[in-house]
């Protein structure tokens, strides 16, 4: 039928206003004239609706439903609300559907509930007119490009892992009384001579392809170590071509000791991710312990939410670096950005991104400082609910606290275990609900099980004796394997 344009303004009143006016008249609080003026609805329509409500014993909401024209929606208002809620739950679990999937789901929902419809039975999907009307009736839904999120990150960011991390952080705060100047976060970021995502530029409308000049198709990688504290102070960087390893990180850590100046009466907290050169270096752990630096490791695959640098600093840094690179190419036509220009360009971008407001906001958003274990809303944890079983053993996570030098306080959060998914709404408006037609995906038992990998990082206080003993054992096993390889077969 195409996109119909209304030719009159009949029934331009809202159903909520009409329902309120009907309720006032039915309860005897107002007359027809007063209610029509108070709620801005036609008096004659109000009289007809009230008469219908009394005769058929309808509620004010049911009596206020508009009945203009011969076209009606396939699903009722309550059914569409339930439908929308199910679509939102799917997106929260990172299983959002496309417009084509939505049309197919609407057809299946109408068919299985025996709801009369005029959908296409050959293609087995709802039409585009129904789709446009549905989206117009529910402006909460909008078509978006999703961000790619790995399965490991989706599973790793769960309530149990977060509670264990904040329990450790709480115990450290209670013992050491860290000030904002003594709470640090360090992380590595890769810098390419070719920026990943160019900025938008003005171009002719209708042009099929818009290009921008770059130094090459693929860039050369340079790694930068960034560090910031909760007071908003950024510390010296360390650049090295390629990936940072244990040796280069130790060089950076010694520079960090010079800048942070920790001492027996002024210990420093350094929060890092679970890379091997952070968590599997016995030399680093001993150096930190000897210099009054407390090392705390994030839970695996949670830095995109828990790490202040990832949350607030890296994105603007990359944006400013791309802008500086583009300006350099404009000012030096015919030349390419190489690793020899990266230092200067990165310094300019870093100076623009490294603001006190950015740093403080990053620590606040992650709940590290000020301390707030409930900073993350429940919908952010929904992707980890694809299974009722944890990817990691809960006891293994809690063991990471190592009840040695720091007392471990039990979590005060109400959700110590993973919440379960309700596949069927408590009271559905459908005979067969959308959650049954398109249920939430679940993992199978075979996928959940995996071999425990000792190389995998875990949240822990790295300077405690049990963790150091574990590192000593790993070093002995590693040296034993090397000796066997040197001796060769007998």
Short mmCIF file of C-alpha atoms in Angstrom, two decimals:
data_model
loop_
_atom_site.label_atom_id
_atom_site.label_comp_id
_atom_site.label_asym_id
_atom_site.label_seq_id
_atom_site.Cartn_x
_atom_site.Cartn_y
_atom_site.Cartn_z
CA UNK A 1 0.00 0.00 0.00
CA UNK A 2 3.01 2.32 0.15
CA UNK A 3 3.66 4.87 2.87
CA UNK A 4 0.27 6.39 3.51
CA UNK A 5 0.09 10.08 4.43
CA UNK A 6 -2.79 11.18 6.66
CA UNK A 7 -5.20 13.68 5.11
CA UNK A 8 -7.06 14.74 8.28
CA UNK A 9 -6.23 15.41 11.90
CA UNK A 10 -8.97 13.16 13.30
CA UNK A 11 -8.09 11.33 16.50
CA UNK A 12 -4.98 13.44 17.03
CA UNK A 13 -5.44 13.09 20.80
CA UNK A 14 -3.23 10.67 22.70
CA UNK A 15 -4.56 7.45 24.14
CA UNK A 16 -2.98 8.24 27.52
CA UNK A 17 -4.93 11.52 27.76
CA UNK A 18 -8.17 9.84 26.71
CA UNK A 19 -7.65 7.04 29.25
CA UNK A 20 -7.10 9.62 32.00
CA UNK A 21 -10.25 11.53 31.05
CA UNK A 22 -12.33 8.32 30.94
CA UNK A 23 -11.03 7.33 34.38
CA UNK A 24 -11.96 10.71 35.89
CA UNK A 25 -15.52 10.50 34.51
CA UNK A 26 -16.01 6.87 35.56
CA UNK A 27 -14.88 7.68 39.11
CA UNK A 28 -17.16 10.73 39.23
CA UNK A 29 -14.37 13.20 39.83
CA UNK A 30 -15.16 15.29 36.73
CA UNK A 31 -17.92 15.84 34.23
CA UNK A 32 -17.57 15.42 30.48
CA UNK A 33 -16.86 19.09 29.75
CA UNK A 34 -14.32 19.57 32.53
CA UNK A 35 -12.50 16.30 31.74
CA UNK A 36 -12.33 17.10 28.01
CA UNK A 37 -10.74 20.49 28.74
CA UNK A 38 -8.37 19.14 31.39
CA UNK A 39 -7.06 16.33 29.16
CA UNK A 40 -7.43 18.11 25.78
CA UNK A 41 -9.71 15.48 24.22
CA UNK A 42 -12.96 15.94 22.22
CA UNK A 43 -16.05 15.92 24.48
CA UNK A 44 -18.26 13.90 22.10
CA UNK A 45 -15.57 11.25 21.68
CA UNK A 46 -15.14 11.12 25.45
CA UNK A 47 -18.89 10.60 25.94
CA UNK A 48 -18.90 7.76 23.42
CA UNK A 49 -15.87 6.09 25.00
CA UNK A 50 -17.32 6.33 28.52
CA UNK A 51 -20.61 4.85 27.33
CA UNK A 52 -18.74 1.97 25.67
CA UNK A 53 -16.67 1.36 28.81
CA UNK A 54 -19.79 1.17 30.99
CA UNK A 55 -21.69 -1.11 28.64
CA UNK A 56 -18.84 -3.54 27.93
CA UNK A 57 -17.21 -3.13 31.37
CA UNK A 58 -13.88 -2.12 29.84
CA UNK A 59 -10.95 -0.52 31.59
CA UNK A 60 -10.13 3.09 30.78
CA UNK A 61 -7.04 1.98 28.82
CA UNK A 62 -9.02 -0.52 26.72
CA UNK A 63 -11.79 1.98 26.03
CA UNK A 64 -9.29 4.65 24.93
CA UNK A 65 -7.89 2.56 22.06
CA UNK A 66 -8.18 4.35 18.71
CA UNK A 67 -10.26 2.63 16.05
CA UNK A 68 -9.83 4.87 13.00
CA UNK A 69 -9.70 3.28 9.54
CA UNK A 70 -9.80 -0.33 8.45
CA UNK A 71 -6.11 -1.05 9.01
CA UNK A 72 -5.08 -2.49 12.37
CA UNK A 73 -1.75 -3.55 13.78
CA UNK A 74 -1.07 -7.29 13.72
CA UNK A 75 0.03 -7.39 17.35
CA UNK A 76 -1.64 -5.59 20.22
CA UNK A 77 0.10 -2.80 22.08
CA UNK A 78 0.97 -5.08 25.00
CA UNK A 79 2.30 -7.75 22.64
CA UNK A 80 4.49 -5.26 20.82
CA UNK A 81 5.90 -4.03 24.13
CA UNK A 82 6.86 -7.59 25.04
CA UNK A 83 8.29 -8.06 21.54
CA UNK A 84 10.42 -4.91 21.89
CA UNK A 85 11.68 -6.00 25.31
CA UNK A 86 12.80 -9.33 23.90
CA UNK A 87 14.69 -7.59 21.08
CA UNK A 88 16.45 -5.38 23.65
CA UNK A 89 17.42 -8.43 25.74
CA UNK A 90 18.88 -10.10 22.65
CA UNK A 91 20.99 -7.03 21.88
CA UNK A 92 22.19 -6.82 25.50
CA UNK A 93 23.52 -10.37 25.16
CA UNK A 94 25.34 -9.35 21.93
CA UNK A 95 22.91 -11.30 19.75
CA UNK A 96 21.10 -8.35 18.18
CA UNK A 97 19.08 -9.10 15.06
CA UNK A 98 18.95 -7.39 11.66
CA UNK A 99 15.87 -5.88 9.99
CA UNK A 100 15.48 -9.01 7.87
CA UNK A 101 15.63 -11.19 11.00
CA UNK A 102 13.02 -8.96 12.64
CA UNK A 103 10.60 -9.41 9.74
CA UNK A 104 11.09 -13.18 9.81
CA UNK A 105 10.61 -13.30 13.58
CA UNK A 106 7.39 -11.27 13.31
CA UNK A 107 6.02 -13.74 10.75
CA UNK A 108 6.92 -16.76 12.90
CA UNK A 109 5.42 -15.11 15.96
CA UNK A 110 2.12 -14.41 14.20
CA UNK A 111 1.98 -17.90 12.68
CA UNK A 112 2.68 -19.82 15.89
CA UNK A 113 0.18 -17.73 17.87
CA UNK A 114 -2.53 -18.00 15.17
CA UNK A 115 -2.74 -14.21 14.88
CA UNK A 116 -4.43 -12.98 11.65
CA UNK A 117 -1.93 -11.19 9.42
CA UNK A 118 -1.25 -10.15 5.83
CA UNK A 119 2.44 -11.04 5.83
CA UNK A 120 4.14 -12.65 2.82
CA UNK A 121 3.63 -16.41 3.15
CA UNK A 122 6.04 -17.21 0.30
CA UNK A 123 9.02 -15.37 1.78
CA UNK A 124 7.74 -16.12 5.31
CA UNK A 125 8.43 -12.63 6.57
CA UNK A 126 6.58 -9.44 7.43
CA UNK A 127 6.45 -6.64 4.88
CA UNK A 128 8.44 -3.43 4.84
CA UNK A 129 5.37 -1.36 5.65
CA UNK A 130 4.85 -3.32 8.86
CA UNK A 131 8.56 -2.86 9.65
CA UNK A 132 8.48 0.93 9.17
CA UNK A 133 5.30 1.21 11.22
CA UNK A 134 6.74 -0.95 13.99
CA UNK A 135 9.91 1.15 14.23
CA UNK A 136 7.86 4.35 14.17
CA UNK A 137 5.66 3.11 17.02
CA UNK A 138 8.74 2.17 19.04
CA UNK A 139 11.38 4.91 18.64
CA UNK A 140 13.48 3.23 21.36
CA UNK A 141 14.67 0.84 18.66
CA UNK A 142 17.22 2.16 16.18
CA UNK A 143 19.52 0.54 13.64
CA UNK A 144 23.16 0.72 14.80
CA UNK A 145 26.54 -0.64 13.72
CA UNK A 146 27.65 -2.92 16.60
CA UNK A 147 31.15 -2.98 18.06
CA UNK A 148 32.98 -6.27 17.70
CA UNK A 149 33.32 -7.98 21.08
CA UNK A 150 35.25 -11.21 21.42
CA UNK A 151 33.68 -14.25 23.07
CA UNK A 152 36.43 -14.21 25.70
CA UNK A 153 35.59 -10.63 26.73
CA UNK A 154 31.87 -11.35 26.72
CA UNK A 155 32.32 -14.31 29.07
CA UNK A 156 35.12 -12.85 31.17
CA UNK A 157 33.21 -9.77 32.29
CA UNK A 158 30.93 -11.51 34.79
CA UNK A 159 29.72 -10.72 38.29
CA UNK A 160 31.94 -13.27 40.06
CA UNK A 161 35.17 -12.04 38.45
CA UNK A 162 34.25 -8.41 39.17
CA UNK A 163 33.43 -9.14 42.81
CA UNK A 164 36.74 -10.94 43.36
CA UNK A 165 38.66 -8.00 41.87
CA UNK A 166 36.84 -5.42 43.98
CA UNK A 167 37.25 -7.59 47.09
CA UNK A 168 41.01 -7.53 46.58
CA UNK A 169 40.98 -3.80 45.86
CA UNK A 170 38.87 -3.14 48.97
CA UNK A 171 41.26 -5.12 51.16
CA UNK A 172 44.23 -3.16 49.79
CA UNK A 173 42.51 0.17 50.41
CA UNK A 174 41.70 -0.89 53.98
CA UNK A 175 45.31 -1.87 54.71
CA UNK A 176 47.38 0.75 52.88
CA UNK A 177 45.03 3.79 52.77
CA UNK A 178 46.18 4.79 49.27
CA UNK A 179 45.68 8.40 48.19
CA UNK A 180 44.72 9.24 44.57
CA UNK A 181 48.35 10.14 43.85
CA UNK A 182 49.43 6.59 44.79
CA UNK A 183 46.94 4.62 42.64
CA UNK A 184 48.36 3.92 39.16
CA UNK A 185 47.26 2.12 36.04
CA UNK A 186 49.74 1.14 33.33
CA UNK A 187 48.99 -0.30 29.91
CA UNK A 188 50.52 -0.76 26.47
CA UNK A 189 49.05 0.63 23.28
CA UNK A 190 50.13 -0.09 19.72
CA UNK A 191 50.86 2.84 17.42
CA UNK A 192 51.02 2.40 13.66
CA UNK A 193 52.64 4.65 11.10
CA UNK A 194 49.29 4.35 9.29
CA UNK A 195 46.31 5.42 11.42
CA UNK A 196 43.60 2.81 11.83
CA UNK A 197 40.49 4.95 11.35
CA UNK A 198 40.65 8.22 9.40
CA UNK A 199 38.56 11.24 10.40
CA UNK A 200 35.52 12.28 8.39
CA UNK A 201 36.13 14.79 5.58
CA UNK A 202 33.85 16.95 3.47
CA UNK A 203 33.04 15.50 0.04
CA UNK A 204 30.54 15.86 -2.79
CA UNK A 205 27.13 14.45 -1.93
CA UNK A 206 26.39 11.31 -3.92
CA UNK A 207 30.03 10.43 -4.58
CA UNK A 208 30.47 6.66 -4.37
CA UNK A 209 33.92 6.56 -2.81
CA UNK A 210 35.90 9.12 -0.81
CA UNK A 211 39.62 8.61 -0.25
CA UNK A 212 42.33 10.07 1.97
CA UNK A 213 46.11 9.97 1.72
CA UNK A 214 48.08 7.53 3.91
CA UNK A 215 51.74 6.59 4.10
CA UNK A 216 51.19 2.95 3.11
CA UNK A 217 48.61 0.18 3.01
CA UNK A 218 49.92 -1.32 6.26
CA UNK A 219 51.77 0.48 9.02
CA UNK A 220 54.81 -0.38 11.16
CA UNK A 221 54.00 -1.06 14.81
CA UNK A 222 55.53 0.88 17.69
CA UNK A 223 54.46 0.13 21.26
CA UNK A 224 53.97 2.82 23.91
CA UNK A 225 53.69 2.21 27.64
CA UNK A 226 51.29 4.70 29.25
CA UNK A 227 50.75 5.24 32.95
CA UNK A 228 48.41 7.48 34.93
CA UNK A 229 47.28 7.85 38.53
CA UNK A 230 43.87 8.61 40.00
CA UNK A 231 44.82 12.25 40.58
CA UNK A 232 45.27 12.78 36.83
CA UNK A 233 49.07 12.75 36.56
CA UNK A 234 50.56 11.00 33.52
CA UNK A 235 54.04 9.52 33.79
CA UNK A 236 56.96 9.07 31.41
CA UNK A 237 56.51 6.78 28.42
CA UNK A 238 58.71 4.05 27.06
CA UNK A 239 58.82 3.37 23.31
CA UNK A 240 60.16 0.24 21.68
CA UNK A 241 59.76 -1.13 18.18
CA UNK A 242 57.53 -4.20 18.07
CA UNK A 243 56.03 -5.77 21.19
CA UNK A 244 57.02 -4.97 24.76
CA UNK A 245 58.55 -7.99 26.52
CA UNK A 246 59.72 -8.74 30.07
CA UNK A 247 63.05 -6.98 29.66
CA UNK A 248 61.69 -3.74 28.21
CA UNK A 249 58.88 -3.64 30.76
CA UNK A 250 61.43 -3.98 33.57
CA UNK A 251 63.30 -0.98 32.14
CA UNK A 252 60.05 0.97 32.15
CA UNK A 253 59.22 -0.20 35.69
CA UNK A 254 62.54 1.11 37.03
CA UNK A 255 61.72 4.50 35.52
CA UNK A 256 58.29 4.26 37.12
CA UNK A 257 59.94 3.77 40.53
CA UNK A 258 61.93 6.98 40.03
CA UNK A 259 58.80 9.00 39.23
CA UNK A 260 56.35 7.52 41.75
CA UNK A 261 58.96 7.45 44.57
CA UNK A 262 57.35 4.74 46.76
CA UNK A 263 58.54 4.06 50.31
CA UNK A 264 57.71 2.10 53.49
CA UNK A 265 55.39 4.88 54.69
CA UNK A 266 54.12 5.66 51.20
CA UNK A 267 53.41 2.45 49.26
CA UNK A 268 52.12 2.66 45.70
CA UNK A 269 49.41 0.59 43.99
CA UNK A 270 50.03 -0.33 40.34
CA UNK A 271 47.13 -2.04 38.55
CA UNK A 272 48.07 -3.93 35.38
CA UNK A 273 46.57 -6.42 32.97
CA UNK A 274 47.36 -10.13 32.82
CA UNK A 275 50.03 -10.21 30.09
CA UNK A 276 52.80 -12.72 30.72
CA UNK A 277 55.50 -10.08 31.03
CA UNK A 278 53.44 -8.54 33.86
CA UNK A 279 52.25 -11.57 35.79
CA UNK A 280 54.89 -14.24 35.01
CA UNK A 281 58.03 -12.23 35.74
CA UNK A 282 59.60 -13.20 39.07
CA UNK A 283 62.16 -10.42 38.73
CA UNK A 284 59.38 -7.84 38.39
CA UNK A 285 57.51 -9.18 41.43
CA UNK A 286 60.67 -9.16 43.58
CA UNK A 287 61.55 -5.65 42.43
CA UNK A 288 58.05 -4.40 43.24
CA UNK A 289 58.06 -6.06 46.68
CA UNK A 290 61.48 -4.61 47.53
CA UNK A 291 60.37 -1.08 46.55
CA UNK A 292 56.94 -1.03 48.26
CA UNK A 293 54.89 -1.29 45.07
CA UNK A 294 51.71 -3.37 45.34
CA UNK A 295 50.92 -5.07 42.01
CA UNK A 296 47.27 -5.91 41.35
CA UNK A 297 46.20 -7.77 38.21
CA UNK A 298 42.86 -7.33 36.43
CA UNK A 299 40.68 -10.41 35.83
CA UNK A 300 41.23 -11.94 32.37
CA UNK A 301 39.38 -10.28 29.46
CA UNK A 302 37.91 -7.42 31.54
CA UNK A 303 40.21 -4.50 30.75
CA UNK A 304 37.74 -3.03 28.24
CA UNK A 305 35.51 -2.23 31.24
CA UNK A 306 37.82 -2.21 34.28
CA UNK A 307 40.98 -0.49 33.03
CA UNK A 308 40.88 3.34 33.30
CA UNK A 309 43.26 3.87 30.36
CA UNK A 310 41.14 1.69 28.06
CA UNK A 311 37.91 3.33 29.17
CA UNK A 312 38.76 7.02 28.81
CA UNK A 313 42.23 7.63 27.37
CA UNK A 314 43.12 5.31 24.47
CA UNK A 315 40.23 6.35 22.18
CA UNK A 316 40.96 10.12 22.22
CA UNK A 317 44.68 9.36 21.98
CA UNK A 318 44.15 7.41 18.75
CA UNK A 319 41.91 10.16 17.37
CA UNK A 320 44.46 12.89 18.06
CA UNK A 321 47.28 10.74 16.66
CA UNK A 322 45.36 10.31 13.39
CA UNK A 323 44.84 14.07 13.21
CA UNK A 324 48.53 14.77 13.81
CA UNK A 325 49.50 12.21 11.16
CA UNK A 326 47.14 13.78 8.62
CA UNK A 327 48.52 17.27 9.32
CA UNK A 328 52.08 15.99 8.87
CA UNK A 329 51.24 14.44 5.48
CA UNK A 330 49.66 17.72 4.34
CA UNK A 331 52.71 19.74 5.42
CA UNK A 332 55.16 17.25 3.87
CA UNK A 333 53.72 16.32 0.44
CA UNK A 334 55.28 13.29 -1.19
CA UNK A 335 56.79 11.95 2.05
CA UNK A 336 55.66 9.00 4.18
CA UNK A 337 55.38 8.69 7.94
CA UNK A 338 58.01 6.26 9.25
CA UNK A 339 59.02 5.12 12.72
CA UNK A 340 61.35 8.14 12.88
CA UNK A 341 58.37 10.52 12.87
CA UNK A 342 56.19 8.49 15.24
CA UNK A 343 57.80 9.88 18.40
CA UNK A 344 57.10 13.51 17.49
CA UNK A 345 53.57 12.81 16.27
CA UNK A 346 52.73 10.68 19.28
CA UNK A 347 54.07 13.33 21.65
CA UNK A 348 51.76 15.95 20.13
CA UNK A 349 48.76 13.61 20.33
CA UNK A 350 49.62 12.55 23.87
CA UNK A 351 49.84 16.18 25.02
CA UNK A 352 46.30 16.79 23.75
CA UNK A 353 44.80 13.61 25.21
CA UNK A 354 46.57 13.51 28.60
CA UNK A 355 44.29 15.79 30.61
CA UNK A 356 43.44 15.58 34.29
CA UNK A 357 39.73 15.38 33.50
CA UNK A 358 40.24 12.37 31.21
CA UNK A 359 42.29 10.48 33.79
CA UNK A 360 39.99 11.18 36.73
CA UNK A 361 36.95 10.23 34.66
CA UNK A 362 38.58 6.91 33.72
CA UNK A 363 39.15 5.89 37.33
CA UNK A 364 35.63 6.98 38.24
CA UNK A 365 33.94 5.08 35.40
CA UNK A 366 35.67 1.85 36.39
CA UNK A 367 34.84 2.18 40.09
CA UNK A 368 38.51 1.99 41.13
CA UNK A 369 38.64 5.50 42.59
CA UNK A 370 36.39 6.60 44.15
CA UNK A 371 35.76 2.98 45.12
CA UNK A 372 32.41 1.74 43.79
CA UNK A 373 31.87 -1.97 43.18
CA UNK A 374 28.33 -1.33 41.87
CA UNK A 375 29.39 1.06 39.11
CA UNK A 376 28.49 -1.38 36.32
CA UNK A 377 24.77 -1.75 35.45
CA UNK A 378 23.34 -5.22 35.03
CA UNK A 379 22.89 -4.95 31.26
CA UNK A 380 26.69 -4.81 30.82
CA UNK A 381 26.88 -8.26 32.44
CA UNK A 382 24.21 -9.75 30.18
CA UNK A 383 26.66 -11.11 27.54
CA UNK A 384 28.21 -13.40 30.16
CA UNK A 385 24.81 -14.99 30.78
CA UNK A 386 24.79 -17.16 27.66
CA UNK A 387 25.39 -20.03 30.06
CA UNK A 388 24.33 -20.63 33.64
CA UNK A 389 27.77 -22.12 34.35
CA UNK A 390 30.89 -20.03 34.80
CA UNK A 391 33.68 -20.17 32.28
CA UNK A 392 36.12 -20.10 35.19
CA UNK A 393 35.87 -22.11 38.35
CA UNK A 394 34.59 -19.80 41.08
CA UNK A 395 36.87 -21.37 43.67
CA UNK A 396 39.84 -20.73 41.37
CA UNK A 397 38.92 -17.07 41.13
CA UNK A 398 38.51 -16.68 44.87
CA UNK A 399 41.79 -18.50 45.48
CA UNK A 400 43.48 -15.66 43.61
CA UNK A 401 43.05 -13.45 46.68
CA UNK A 402 45.68 -15.53 48.54
CA UNK A 403 44.82 -15.05 52.19
CA UNK A 404 48.39 -14.31 53.13
CA UNK A 405 49.48 -10.76 53.83
CA UNK A 406 46.17 -9.08 53.01
CA UNK A 407 42.92 -10.00 54.67
CA UNK A 408 40.27 -10.89 52.10
CA UNK A 409 36.85 -9.43 52.84
CA UNK A 410 33.80 -11.29 51.51
CA UNK A 411 31.83 -9.51 48.84
CA UNK A 412 28.88 -7.43 49.97
CA UNK A 413 27.25 -7.63 46.56
CA UNK A 414 23.88 -9.32 46.44
CA UNK A 415 24.80 -11.33 43.36
CA UNK A 416 27.75 -13.54 44.31
CA UNK A 417 26.83 -16.15 41.73
CA UNK A 418 25.95 -15.69 38.11
CA UNK A 419 22.30 -14.70 37.50
CA UNK A 420 20.28 -17.05 35.36
CA UNK A 421 18.33 -16.19 32.24
CA UNK A 422 14.57 -16.31 32.15
CA UNK A 423 13.75 -17.83 28.79
CA UNK A 424 10.00 -17.43 29.31
CA UNK A 425 8.47 -14.18 30.64
CA UNK A 426 6.52 -14.48 33.86
CA UNK A 427 3.20 -13.51 32.25
CA UNK A 428 3.37 -13.42 28.47
CA UNK A 429 0.77 -11.69 26.31
CA UNK A 430 1.39 -14.38 23.66
CA UNK A 431 0.39 -18.02 23.74
CA UNK A 432 3.90 -18.73 22.44
CA UNK A 433 6.20 -15.89 23.49
CA UNK A 434 9.06 -14.34 21.47
CA UNK A 435 11.52 -15.95 23.91
CA UNK A 436 10.26 -19.36 22.75
CA UNK A 437 10.20 -18.54 19.03
CA UNK A 438 13.72 -17.06 19.22
CA UNK A 439 15.24 -18.13 22.57
CA UNK A 440 18.38 -16.69 24.12
CA UNK A 441 21.45 -18.62 22.88
CA UNK A 442 23.06 -20.96 25.41
CA UNK A 443 26.37 -22.76 25.44
CA UNK A 444 26.50 -26.53 25.42
CA UNK A 445 28.29 -28.54 28.08
CA UNK A 446 31.09 -29.48 25.69
CA UNK A 447 31.88 -25.83 24.93
CA UNK A 448 31.90 -24.79 28.59
CA UNK A 449 34.51 -27.39 29.58
CA UNK A 450 38.10 -26.53 28.82
CA UNK A 451 41.55 -27.52 29.98
CA UNK A 452 43.00 -25.35 32.73
CA UNK A 453 45.90 -23.36 31.30
CA UNK A 454 48.58 -22.32 33.77
CA UNK A 455 49.76 -19.60 31.40
CA UNK A 456 46.40 -17.86 31.62
CA UNK A 457 46.37 -14.77 33.83
CA UNK A 458 44.08 -14.33 36.80
CA UNK A 459 43.20 -11.55 39.17
CA UNK A 460 45.63 -11.55 42.09
CA UNK A 461 47.90 -9.47 44.30
CA UNK A 462 51.22 -10.34 42.70
CA UNK A 463 53.58 -9.50 45.58
CA UNK A 464 52.07 -11.97 48.07
CA UNK A 465 54.08 -15.04 49.03
CA UNK A 466 51.76 -17.72 47.54
CA UNK A 467 51.87 -16.04 44.14
CA UNK A 468 55.66 -15.65 44.31
CA UNK A 469 55.96 -19.34 45.21
CA UNK A 470 53.88 -20.19 42.15
CA UNK A 471 56.20 -18.12 39.95
CA UNK A 472 59.24 -19.87 41.42
CA UNK A 473 57.69 -23.23 40.52
CA UNK A 474 57.01 -22.04 36.97
CA UNK A 475 60.59 -20.78 36.60
CA UNK A 476 61.98 -24.13 37.80
CA UNK A 477 59.82 -26.06 35.35
CA UNK A 478 60.89 -23.75 32.54
CA UNK A 479 64.59 -24.05 33.37
CA UNK A 480 64.24 -27.83 33.67
CA UNK A 481 62.77 -28.04 30.18
CA UNK A 482 65.60 -25.88 28.81
CA UNK A 483 68.23 -28.13 30.42
CA UNK A 484 66.61 -31.23 28.90
CA UNK A 485 66.61 -29.61 25.48
CA UNK A 486 70.30 -28.72 25.81
CA UNK A 487 71.27 -32.26 26.84
CA UNK A 488 69.27 -33.76 24.00
CA UNK A 489 68.19 -37.40 23.71
CA UNK A 490 70.34 -40.06 25.40
#
